[in-house]
């Protein structure tokens, strides 16, 4: 069995092993990390040898930590990262490069249709009817997108939304409210087979699925990092938030994961504050004094046009994993339009948590 895991902010860890009658055997850890002294790599292998195959990641990491020689220095590798690679090997997880990725990048669409397309496309991936897909959104109208479990009245000021012509929609994933305007926001979705994140905890899956965009931002001179649970941050502020929804496949199969991200390219913070009800408790939780400091638009950090930022992100993904042009099929669009009208535009769904 073979498992790989790129430690967030670190290096690639590779584990090869066998599962003999529920026990780890012939464990070999490798990668492009740095480790001193040399015998530490042998200690890691020996710590994992003979471990019960159902040991969770925390338990495996504890075995590794206990076995490391005194004074061991680990750079780009952690005991937790090795443990995750082991769990991914046992789960027979897939890797980004195992797939033929498809890009959907179409014209502006309504907020409700975007919500529906996320659901339909991810369901198609779960059913094995379409390949893993990166979809870049263009917004046809300003919107507030609230999380699946948020209270509508607590998050949105209806008078402010009406005054600024802002549509309010509820997505199928959890997380917080997002304020978006055409030209000021970069939004994308990843619809991926569940096997891509097999062996990862829920929190680790966020970091794993965000890694490519952190590298793309780094190529543009932005040092960004994953900030648990679902933010992408820089040393001068948050620039993006992610959310996920997991869907089972037909007959209860492994299914697929929707991972979508909204990034602030530019933002009218005054308007945002008139539309969103951002409580003091939420702001203090973020460790900031004012809502205007919560986001740091990409325009200021990159100095690049929005389209160029998107182009570079897409090119970065393509260079790492491959990416073929694609489109929403006629059947997918018909289903999404039906859902946009009957579900995502309905007051019952939008106010399902009043």
mmCIF file of C-alpha atoms in Angstrom:
data_model
loop_
_atom_site.group_PDB
_atom_site.id
_atom_site.type_symbol
_atom_site.label_atom_id
_atom_site.label_comp_id
_atom_site.label_asym_id
_atom_site.label_seq_id
_atom_site.Cartn_x
_atom_site.Cartn_y
_atom_site.Cartn_z
ATOM 1 C CA UNK A 1 0.000 0.000 0.000
ATOM 2 C CA UNK A 2 1.177 3.478 -0.880
ATOM 3 C CA UNK A 3 0.215 6.786 0.717
ATOM 4 C CA UNK A 4 1.330 10.368 0.154
ATOM 5 C CA UNK A 5 0.710 13.545 2.098
ATOM 6 C CA UNK A 6 2.169 17.005 1.656
ATOM 7 C CA UNK A 7 2.564 18.502 5.103
ATOM 8 C CA UNK A 8 0.889 21.952 5.092
ATOM 9 C CA UNK A 9 3.683 24.465 4.698
ATOM 10 C CA UNK A 10 6.153 21.585 4.547
ATOM 11 C CA UNK A 11 7.310 18.758 2.328
ATOM 12 C CA UNK A 12 5.972 15.573 0.772
ATOM 13 C CA UNK A 13 5.850 12.466 2.970
ATOM 14 C CA UNK A 14 5.538 9.085 1.251
ATOM 15 C CA UNK A 15 4.750 5.830 3.049
ATOM 16 C CA UNK A 16 4.810 2.310 1.650
ATOM 17 C CA UNK A 17 3.546 -0.527 3.844
ATOM 18 C CA UNK A 18 1.683 -3.797 4.001
ATOM 19 C CA UNK A 19 -1.327 -4.675 6.144
ATOM 20 C CA UNK A 20 -0.830 -8.229 7.369
ATOM 21 C CA UNK A 21 -3.768 -9.512 9.404
ATOM 22 C CA UNK A 22 -4.499 -6.052 10.771
ATOM 23 C CA UNK A 23 -0.896 -5.172 11.603
ATOM 24 C CA UNK A 24 1.469 -2.773 9.799
ATOM 25 C CA UNK A 25 4.448 -4.526 8.210
ATOM 26 C CA UNK A 26 7.360 -3.552 5.932
ATOM 27 C CA UNK A 27 6.841 0.133 6.666
ATOM 28 C CA UNK A 28 9.083 2.506 4.708
ATOM 29 C CA UNK A 29 8.854 6.287 5.069
ATOM 30 C CA UNK A 30 10.442 8.569 2.452
ATOM 31 C CA UNK A 31 10.076 12.069 1.028
ATOM 32 C CA UNK A 32 11.786 15.348 0.203
ATOM 33 C CA UNK A 33 11.909 16.500 3.820
ATOM 34 C CA UNK A 34 14.965 17.110 6.017
ATOM 35 C CA UNK A 35 15.688 14.996 9.077
ATOM 36 C CA UNK A 36 18.591 14.779 11.504
ATOM 37 C CA UNK A 37 20.143 12.488 12.628
ATOM 38 C CA UNK A 38 20.051 9.914 9.837
ATOM 39 C CA UNK A 39 18.955 7.147 12.179
ATOM 40 C CA UNK A 40 15.721 9.049 12.886
ATOM 41 C CA UNK A 41 14.221 7.711 9.648
ATOM 42 C CA UNK A 42 14.872 4.160 10.802
ATOM 43 C CA UNK A 43 13.346 4.979 14.176
ATOM 44 C CA UNK A 44 10.181 6.192 12.468
ATOM 45 C CA UNK A 45 9.906 3.009 10.391
ATOM 46 C CA UNK A 46 10.451 0.826 13.459
ATOM 47 C CA UNK A 47 7.920 2.798 15.504
ATOM 48 C CA UNK A 48 5.243 2.064 12.931
ATOM 49 C CA UNK A 49 6.217 -1.554 12.352
ATOM 50 C CA UNK A 50 3.775 -3.824 14.123
ATOM 51 C CA UNK A 51 1.250 -1.099 14.928
ATOM 52 C CA UNK A 52 -2.407 -2.174 14.707
ATOM 53 C CA UNK A 53 -3.779 -1.065 11.352
ATOM 54 C CA UNK A 54 -6.771 0.559 13.020
ATOM 55 C CA UNK A 55 -4.598 2.933 15.080
ATOM 56 C CA UNK A 56 -5.771 6.484 14.444
ATOM 57 C CA UNK A 57 -3.476 9.273 13.308
ATOM 58 C CA UNK A 58 -2.991 10.614 16.840
ATOM 59 C CA UNK A 59 -1.939 7.191 18.069
ATOM 60 C CA UNK A 60 0.504 6.689 15.213
ATOM 61 C CA UNK A 61 2.011 10.136 15.768
ATOM 62 C CA UNK A 62 2.485 9.334 19.458
ATOM 63 C CA UNK A 63 4.392 6.150 18.592
ATOM 64 C CA UNK A 64 6.669 8.132 16.289
ATOM 65 C CA UNK A 65 7.315 10.895 18.814
ATOM 66 C CA UNK A 66 8.217 8.371 21.491
ATOM 67 C CA UNK A 67 10.722 6.612 19.223
ATOM 68 C CA UNK A 68 12.638 9.626 17.865
ATOM 69 C CA UNK A 69 16.257 9.935 19.047
ATOM 70 C CA UNK A 70 16.925 12.750 21.484
ATOM 71 C CA UNK A 71 17.719 15.980 19.663
ATOM 72 C CA UNK A 72 15.965 14.975 16.429
ATOM 73 C CA UNK A 73 15.415 17.905 14.067
ATOM 74 C CA UNK A 74 12.513 17.655 11.615
ATOM 75 C CA UNK A 75 12.127 20.169 8.797
ATOM 76 C CA UNK A 76 9.220 19.860 6.387
ATOM 77 C CA UNK A 77 8.059 16.703 8.179
ATOM 78 C CA UNK A 78 6.061 16.114 11.340
ATOM 79 C CA UNK A 79 5.038 13.016 13.227
ATOM 80 C CA UNK A 80 1.439 13.974 12.477
ATOM 81 C CA UNK A 81 2.222 14.257 8.755
ATOM 82 C CA UNK A 82 3.727 10.770 8.682
ATOM 83 C CA UNK A 83 0.704 9.431 10.532
ATOM 84 C CA UNK A 84 -1.662 10.977 7.997
ATOM 85 C CA UNK A 85 0.343 9.443 5.130
ATOM 86 C CA UNK A 86 -0.015 6.051 6.823
ATOM 87 C CA UNK A 87 -3.767 6.471 7.194
ATOM 88 C CA UNK A 88 -4.019 7.507 3.534
ATOM 89 C CA UNK A 89 -2.087 4.397 2.492
ATOM 90 C CA UNK A 90 -4.405 2.163 4.513
ATOM 91 C CA UNK A 91 -7.459 3.947 3.093
ATOM 92 C CA UNK A 92 -6.052 3.519 -0.423
ATOM 93 C CA UNK A 93 -6.448 7.238 -0.987
ATOM 94 C CA UNK A 94 -5.999 8.668 -4.450
ATOM 95 C CA UNK A 95 -3.778 11.595 -5.422
ATOM 96 C CA UNK A 96 -4.387 14.752 -7.445
ATOM 97 C CA UNK A 97 -2.410 13.363 -10.375
ATOM 98 C CA UNK A 98 -4.511 10.196 -10.534
ATOM 99 C CA UNK A 99 -7.302 12.102 -12.293
ATOM 100 C CA UNK A 100 -8.041 13.879 -15.547
ATOM 101 C CA UNK A 101 -9.198 17.225 -14.178
ATOM 102 C CA UNK A 102 -11.732 19.347 -16.013
ATOM 103 C CA UNK A 103 -12.081 23.136 -15.924
ATOM 104 C CA UNK A 104 -15.453 24.883 -16.155
ATOM 105 C CA UNK A 105 -15.083 28.616 -16.660
ATOM 106 C CA UNK A 106 -18.180 30.182 -18.124
ATOM 107 C CA UNK A 107 -19.928 33.547 -18.178
ATOM 108 C CA UNK A 108 -21.758 35.337 -15.386
ATOM 109 C CA UNK A 109 -24.602 33.423 -13.741
ATOM 110 C CA UNK A 110 -27.160 34.199 -11.057
ATOM 111 C CA UNK A 111 -26.367 33.466 -7.397
ATOM 112 C CA UNK A 112 -29.114 30.838 -7.205
ATOM 113 C CA UNK A 113 -27.787 29.052 -10.286
ATOM 114 C CA UNK A 114 -24.282 28.970 -8.819
ATOM 115 C CA UNK A 115 -25.652 27.268 -5.697
ATOM 116 C CA UNK A 116 -27.448 24.728 -7.867
ATOM 117 C CA UNK A 117 -24.463 24.064 -10.120
ATOM 118 C CA UNK A 118 -22.332 23.231 -7.095
ATOM 119 C CA UNK A 119 -24.882 20.637 -6.003
ATOM 120 C CA UNK A 120 -25.420 19.137 -9.445
ATOM 121 C CA UNK A 121 -21.777 18.956 -10.496
ATOM 122 C CA UNK A 122 -20.656 17.413 -7.211
ATOM 123 C CA UNK A 123 -23.469 14.860 -7.402
ATOM 124 C CA UNK A 124 -22.294 13.940 -10.893
ATOM 125 C CA UNK A 125 -18.740 13.436 -9.615
ATOM 126 C CA UNK A 126 -20.104 11.315 -6.748
ATOM 127 C CA UNK A 127 -21.975 9.154 -9.248
ATOM 128 C CA UNK A 128 -18.885 8.769 -11.442
ATOM 129 C CA UNK A 129 -20.558 10.568 -14.347
ATOM 130 C CA UNK A 130 -18.018 13.392 -14.625
ATOM 131 C CA UNK A 131 -14.332 13.795 -13.784
ATOM 132 C CA UNK A 132 -13.091 15.861 -10.849
ATOM 133 C CA UNK A 133 -13.845 19.467 -11.704
ATOM 134 C CA UNK A 134 -12.490 22.927 -10.971
ATOM 135 C CA UNK A 135 -15.219 25.494 -11.622
ATOM 136 C CA UNK A 136 -14.459 29.229 -11.655
ATOM 137 C CA UNK A 137 -17.497 31.415 -10.979
ATOM 138 C CA UNK A 138 -18.551 34.748 -12.474
ATOM 139 C CA UNK A 139 -21.258 36.575 -10.562
ATOM 140 C CA UNK A 140 -24.296 37.923 -12.410
ATOM 141 C CA UNK A 141 -25.484 39.967 -9.411
ATOM 142 C CA UNK A 142 -24.232 41.100 -6.000
ATOM 143 C CA UNK A 143 -25.092 38.576 -3.326
ATOM 144 C CA UNK A 144 -24.824 37.426 0.236
ATOM 145 C CA UNK A 145 -24.295 33.687 0.510
ATOM 146 C CA UNK A 146 -25.143 32.340 3.938
ATOM 147 C CA UNK A 147 -24.040 28.980 5.291
ATOM 148 C CA UNK A 148 -26.397 26.038 5.422
ATOM 149 C CA UNK A 149 -26.952 26.363 9.171
ATOM 150 C CA UNK A 150 -26.869 30.124 9.664
ATOM 151 C CA UNK A 151 -29.824 32.179 10.842
ATOM 152 C CA UNK A 152 -31.024 34.450 8.059
ATOM 153 C CA UNK A 153 -32.171 37.237 10.383
ATOM 154 C CA UNK A 154 -28.947 37.133 12.388
ATOM 155 C CA UNK A 155 -26.687 37.398 9.338
ATOM 156 C CA UNK A 156 -28.415 39.733 6.892
ATOM 157 C CA UNK A 157 -29.905 43.208 7.213
ATOM 158 C CA UNK A 158 -32.869 43.004 4.802
ATOM 159 C CA UNK A 159 -33.122 46.782 4.406
ATOM 160 C CA UNK A 160 -29.442 47.084 3.527
ATOM 161 C CA UNK A 161 -29.683 44.170 1.097
ATOM 162 C CA UNK A 162 -32.721 45.701 -0.634
ATOM 163 C CA UNK A 163 -31.103 49.147 -0.778
ATOM 164 C CA UNK A 164 -28.043 47.779 -2.568
ATOM 165 C CA UNK A 165 -29.844 45.261 -4.762
ATOM 166 C CA UNK A 166 -28.179 42.318 -3.051
ATOM 167 C CA UNK A 167 -29.632 38.834 -3.534
ATOM 168 C CA UNK A 168 -29.522 36.534 -0.518
ATOM 169 C CA UNK A 169 -29.017 32.813 -1.137
ATOM 170 C CA UNK A 170 -28.280 29.860 1.115
ATOM 171 C CA UNK A 171 -25.652 27.324 0.056
ATOM 172 C CA UNK A 172 -25.554 23.605 0.865
ATOM 173 C CA UNK A 173 -22.272 23.828 2.809
ATOM 174 C CA UNK A 174 -21.758 25.131 6.325
ATOM 175 C CA UNK A 175 -19.615 28.077 7.384
ATOM 176 C CA UNK A 176 -20.178 31.803 7.467
ATOM 177 C CA UNK A 177 -21.784 34.465 5.319
ATOM 178 C CA UNK A 178 -19.953 35.878 2.301
ATOM 179 C CA UNK A 179 -20.594 39.221 0.608
ATOM 180 C CA UNK A 180 -19.765 39.179 -3.110
ATOM 181 C CA UNK A 181 -19.920 41.562 -6.034
ATOM 182 C CA UNK A 182 -19.071 40.974 -9.668
ATOM 183 C CA UNK A 183 -15.511 42.037 -10.370
ATOM 184 C CA UNK A 184 -14.606 42.219 -6.682
ATOM 185 C CA UNK A 185 -14.609 38.539 -5.820
ATOM 186 C CA UNK A 186 -12.828 35.379 -6.985
ATOM 187 C CA UNK A 187 -14.870 32.257 -6.305
ATOM 188 C CA UNK A 188 -14.133 28.690 -7.324
ATOM 189 C CA UNK A 189 -15.360 25.191 -6.544
ATOM 190 C CA UNK A 190 -13.583 21.864 -6.443
ATOM 191 C CA UNK A 191 -15.839 18.836 -6.894
ATOM 192 C CA UNK A 192 -13.652 15.846 -6.065
ATOM 193 C CA UNK A 193 -14.024 12.127 -5.342
ATOM 194 C CA UNK A 194 -14.053 11.385 -1.625
ATOM 195 C CA UNK A 195 -11.049 9.086 -2.130
ATOM 196 C CA UNK A 196 -8.873 12.163 -2.707
ATOM 197 C CA UNK A 197 -9.121 13.007 0.990
ATOM 198 C CA UNK A 198 -9.355 9.462 2.362
ATOM 199 C CA UNK A 199 -7.378 9.107 5.560
ATOM 200 C CA UNK A 200 -7.596 12.822 6.342
ATOM 201 C CA UNK A 201 -9.536 14.349 9.190
ATOM 202 C CA UNK A 202 -12.217 16.882 8.307
ATOM 203 C CA UNK A 203 -9.875 19.732 9.277
ATOM 204 C CA UNK A 204 -6.905 18.251 7.407
ATOM 205 C CA UNK A 205 -9.000 17.954 4.252
ATOM 206 C CA UNK A 206 -9.413 21.735 4.193
ATOM 207 C CA UNK A 207 -5.670 22.269 4.334
ATOM 208 C CA UNK A 208 -5.080 19.577 1.726
ATOM 209 C CA UNK A 209 -7.590 20.964 -0.767
ATOM 210 C CA UNK A 210 -6.328 24.536 -0.229
ATOM 211 C CA UNK A 211 -2.653 23.678 -0.759
ATOM 212 C CA UNK A 212 -2.659 24.283 -4.518
ATOM 213 C CA UNK A 213 -4.078 27.793 -4.214
ATOM 214 C CA UNK A 214 -1.543 28.684 -1.511
ATOM 215 C CA UNK A 215 1.185 27.693 -3.950
ATOM 216 C CA UNK A 216 -0.488 29.659 -6.743
ATOM 217 C CA UNK A 217 -0.621 32.735 -4.519
ATOM 218 C CA UNK A 218 3.012 32.178 -3.619
ATOM 219 C CA UNK A 219 3.889 32.243 -7.317
ATOM 220 C CA UNK A 220 2.325 35.737 -7.379
ATOM 221 C CA UNK A 221 4.423 36.889 -4.439
ATOM 222 C CA UNK A 222 1.785 36.428 -1.717
ATOM 223 C CA UNK A 223 2.838 34.432 1.325
ATOM 224 C CA UNK A 224 -0.428 32.841 2.404
ATOM 225 C CA UNK A 225 -1.302 30.009 4.711
ATOM 226 C CA UNK A 226 -4.194 27.857 5.822
ATOM 227 C CA UNK A 227 -5.733 29.109 9.065
ATOM 228 C CA UNK A 228 -7.986 26.507 10.726
ATOM 229 C CA UNK A 229 -10.684 25.721 10.194
ATOM 230 C CA UNK A 230 -11.522 27.302 6.869
ATOM 231 C CA UNK A 231 -9.611 30.543 6.203
ATOM 232 C CA UNK A 232 -6.723 31.507 3.957
ATOM 233 C CA UNK A 233 -4.708 34.271 5.559
ATOM 234 C CA UNK A 234 -1.669 36.472 5.035
ATOM 235 C CA UNK A 235 0.368 38.498 7.497
ATOM 236 C CA UNK A 236 -1.842 41.505 6.783
ATOM 237 C CA UNK A 237 -5.252 39.849 6.894
ATOM 238 C CA UNK A 238 -7.672 37.189 5.777
ATOM 239 C CA UNK A 239 -8.120 36.899 2.014
ATOM 240 C CA UNK A 240 -10.420 33.893 1.615
ATOM 241 C CA UNK A 241 -12.823 31.516 3.280
ATOM 242 C CA UNK A 242 -13.634 27.925 2.338
ATOM 243 C CA UNK A 243 -16.589 25.626 2.968
ATOM 244 C CA UNK A 244 -17.333 21.971 2.265
ATOM 245 C CA UNK A 245 -20.219 19.624 1.640
ATOM 246 C CA UNK A 246 -19.862 15.851 1.481
ATOM 247 C CA UNK A 247 -22.180 13.804 -0.721
ATOM 248 C CA UNK A 248 -22.615 10.061 -0.687
ATOM 249 C CA UNK A 249 -22.516 8.183 -3.958
ATOM 250 C CA UNK A 250 -25.207 5.954 -5.455
ATOM 251 C CA UNK A 251 -26.151 3.086 -3.148
ATOM 252 C CA UNK A 252 -24.230 4.708 -0.319
ATOM 253 C CA UNK A 253 -20.873 4.639 -2.102
ATOM 254 C CA UNK A 254 -17.862 6.814 -1.166
ATOM 255 C CA UNK A 255 -19.238 9.833 -2.993
ATOM 256 C CA UNK A 256 -17.660 13.222 -3.508
ATOM 257 C CA UNK A 257 -16.740 16.423 -1.745
ATOM 258 C CA UNK A 258 -17.622 19.970 -2.685
ATOM 259 C CA UNK A 259 -14.913 22.387 -1.550
ATOM 260 C CA UNK A 260 -15.586 25.986 -2.555
ATOM 261 C CA UNK A 261 -13.621 29.124 -1.793
ATOM 262 C CA UNK A 262 -14.454 32.828 -1.983
ATOM 263 C CA UNK A 263 -11.490 35.191 -2.211
ATOM 264 C CA UNK A 264 -11.571 38.974 -1.805
ATOM 265 C CA UNK A 265 -10.039 40.678 -4.807
ATOM 266 C CA UNK A 266 -11.520 44.060 -3.911
ATOM 267 C CA UNK A 267 -14.350 44.867 -1.554
ATOM 268 C CA UNK A 268 -16.643 47.752 -0.666
ATOM 269 C CA UNK A 269 -16.438 47.335 3.111
ATOM 270 C CA UNK A 270 -18.937 50.134 3.736
ATOM 271 C CA UNK A 271 -21.568 48.397 1.669
ATOM 272 C CA UNK A 272 -20.718 45.035 3.199
ATOM 273 C CA UNK A 273 -21.310 46.428 6.688
ATOM 274 C CA UNK A 274 -24.711 47.747 5.640
ATOM 275 C CA UNK A 275 -25.746 44.340 4.312
ATOM 276 C CA UNK A 276 -24.185 41.927 6.799
ATOM 277 C CA UNK A 277 -24.842 41.910 10.523
ATOM 278 C CA UNK A 278 -21.352 41.288 11.822
ATOM 279 C CA UNK A 279 -21.519 40.865 15.576
ATOM 280 C CA UNK A 280 -18.928 42.035 18.056
ATOM 281 C CA UNK A 281 -18.401 38.493 19.292
ATOM 282 C CA UNK A 282 -17.527 37.291 15.794
ATOM 283 C CA UNK A 283 -15.115 40.159 15.307
ATOM 284 C CA UNK A 284 -13.375 39.588 18.639
ATOM 285 C CA UNK A 285 -13.038 35.916 17.751
ATOM 286 C CA UNK A 286 -11.089 36.968 14.685
ATOM 287 C CA UNK A 287 -8.823 39.114 16.831
ATOM 288 C CA UNK A 288 -9.557 42.325 14.932
ATOM 289 C CA UNK A 289 -10.778 45.733 15.973
ATOM 290 C CA UNK A 290 -13.017 46.444 13.009
ATOM 291 C CA UNK A 291 -14.659 44.625 10.145
ATOM 292 C CA UNK A 292 -12.696 46.696 7.663
ATOM 293 C CA UNK A 293 -9.549 44.922 8.821
ATOM 294 C CA UNK A 294 -10.954 41.447 8.357
ATOM 295 C CA UNK A 295 -10.190 41.191 4.647
ATOM 296 C CA UNK A 296 -7.181 42.201 2.627
ATOM 297 C CA UNK A 297 -8.098 42.329 -1.052
ATOM 298 C CA UNK A 298 -5.889 40.610 -3.592
ATOM 299 C CA UNK A 299 -5.834 43.678 -5.805
ATOM 300 C CA UNK A 300 -3.687 45.562 -3.317
ATOM 301 C CA UNK A 301 -1.440 42.614 -2.604
ATOM 302 C CA UNK A 302 -0.799 41.583 -6.198
ATOM 303 C CA UNK A 303 -1.212 44.802 -8.179
ATOM 304 C CA UNK A 304 -2.676 42.572 -10.903
ATOM 305 C CA UNK A 305 -6.047 42.736 -12.710
ATOM 306 C CA UNK A 306 -8.588 40.249 -11.411
ATOM 307 C CA UNK A 307 -8.609 38.255 -14.652
ATOM 308 C CA UNK A 308 -4.839 37.927 -14.496
ATOM 309 C CA UNK A 309 -5.006 36.616 -10.939
ATOM 310 C CA UNK A 310 -7.563 34.005 -12.006
ATOM 311 C CA UNK A 311 -5.541 33.084 -15.104
ATOM 312 C CA UNK A 312 -2.452 32.528 -12.992
ATOM 313 C CA UNK A 313 -4.347 30.431 -10.485
ATOM 314 C CA UNK A 314 -5.743 28.242 -13.256
ATOM 315 C CA UNK A 315 -2.332 27.972 -14.932
ATOM 316 C CA UNK A 316 -0.804 26.958 -11.598
ATOM 317 C CA UNK A 317 -3.383 24.196 -11.131
ATOM 318 C CA UNK A 318 -2.895 23.016 -14.714
ATOM 319 C CA UNK A 319 0.872 22.913 -14.331
ATOM 320 C CA UNK A 320 0.645 20.785 -11.199
ATOM 321 C CA UNK A 321 -2.150 18.363 -12.001
ATOM 322 C CA UNK A 322 -3.280 18.858 -15.586
ATOM 323 C CA UNK A 323 -6.546 20.567 -16.501
ATOM 324 C CA UNK A 324 -8.617 20.125 -19.655
ATOM 325 C CA UNK A 325 -11.264 22.623 -20.776
ATOM 326 C CA UNK A 326 -14.829 21.502 -20.171
ATOM 327 C CA UNK A 327 -18.349 22.806 -19.790
ATOM 328 C CA UNK A 328 -21.588 22.232 -17.976
ATOM 329 C CA UNK A 329 -23.533 19.661 -19.963
ATOM 330 C CA UNK A 330 -27.046 20.331 -21.184
ATOM 331 C CA UNK A 331 -28.441 17.796 -18.717
ATOM 332 C CA UNK A 332 -26.494 19.308 -15.829
ATOM 333 C CA UNK A 333 -27.650 22.802 -16.708
ATOM 334 C CA UNK A 334 -31.297 21.725 -16.972
ATOM 335 C CA UNK A 335 -31.120 20.093 -13.553
ATOM 336 C CA UNK A 336 -29.335 23.111 -12.067
ATOM 337 C CA UNK A 337 -31.875 25.552 -13.495
ATOM 338 C CA UNK A 338 -34.679 23.472 -11.970
ATOM 339 C CA UNK A 339 -32.960 23.487 -8.578
ATOM 340 C CA UNK A 340 -32.219 27.217 -8.835
ATOM 341 C CA UNK A 341 -35.920 27.907 -9.333
ATOM 342 C CA UNK A 342 -37.459 25.374 -6.959
ATOM 343 C CA UNK A 343 -34.908 25.273 -4.151
ATOM 344 C CA UNK A 344 -32.276 27.997 -4.097
ATOM 345 C CA UNK A 345 -34.662 30.830 -4.997
ATOM 346 C CA UNK A 346 -37.375 29.671 -2.633
ATOM 347 C CA UNK A 347 -38.089 31.509 0.628
ATOM 348 C CA UNK A 348 -38.489 28.136 2.337
ATOM 349 C CA UNK A 349 -34.863 27.182 1.633
ATOM 350 C CA UNK A 350 -33.355 30.628 2.146
ATOM 351 C CA UNK A 351 -35.098 31.021 5.504
ATOM 352 C CA UNK A 352 -34.942 27.401 6.575
ATOM 353 C CA UNK A 353 -33.081 28.678 9.637
ATOM 354 C CA UNK A 354 -35.043 31.930 10.126
#
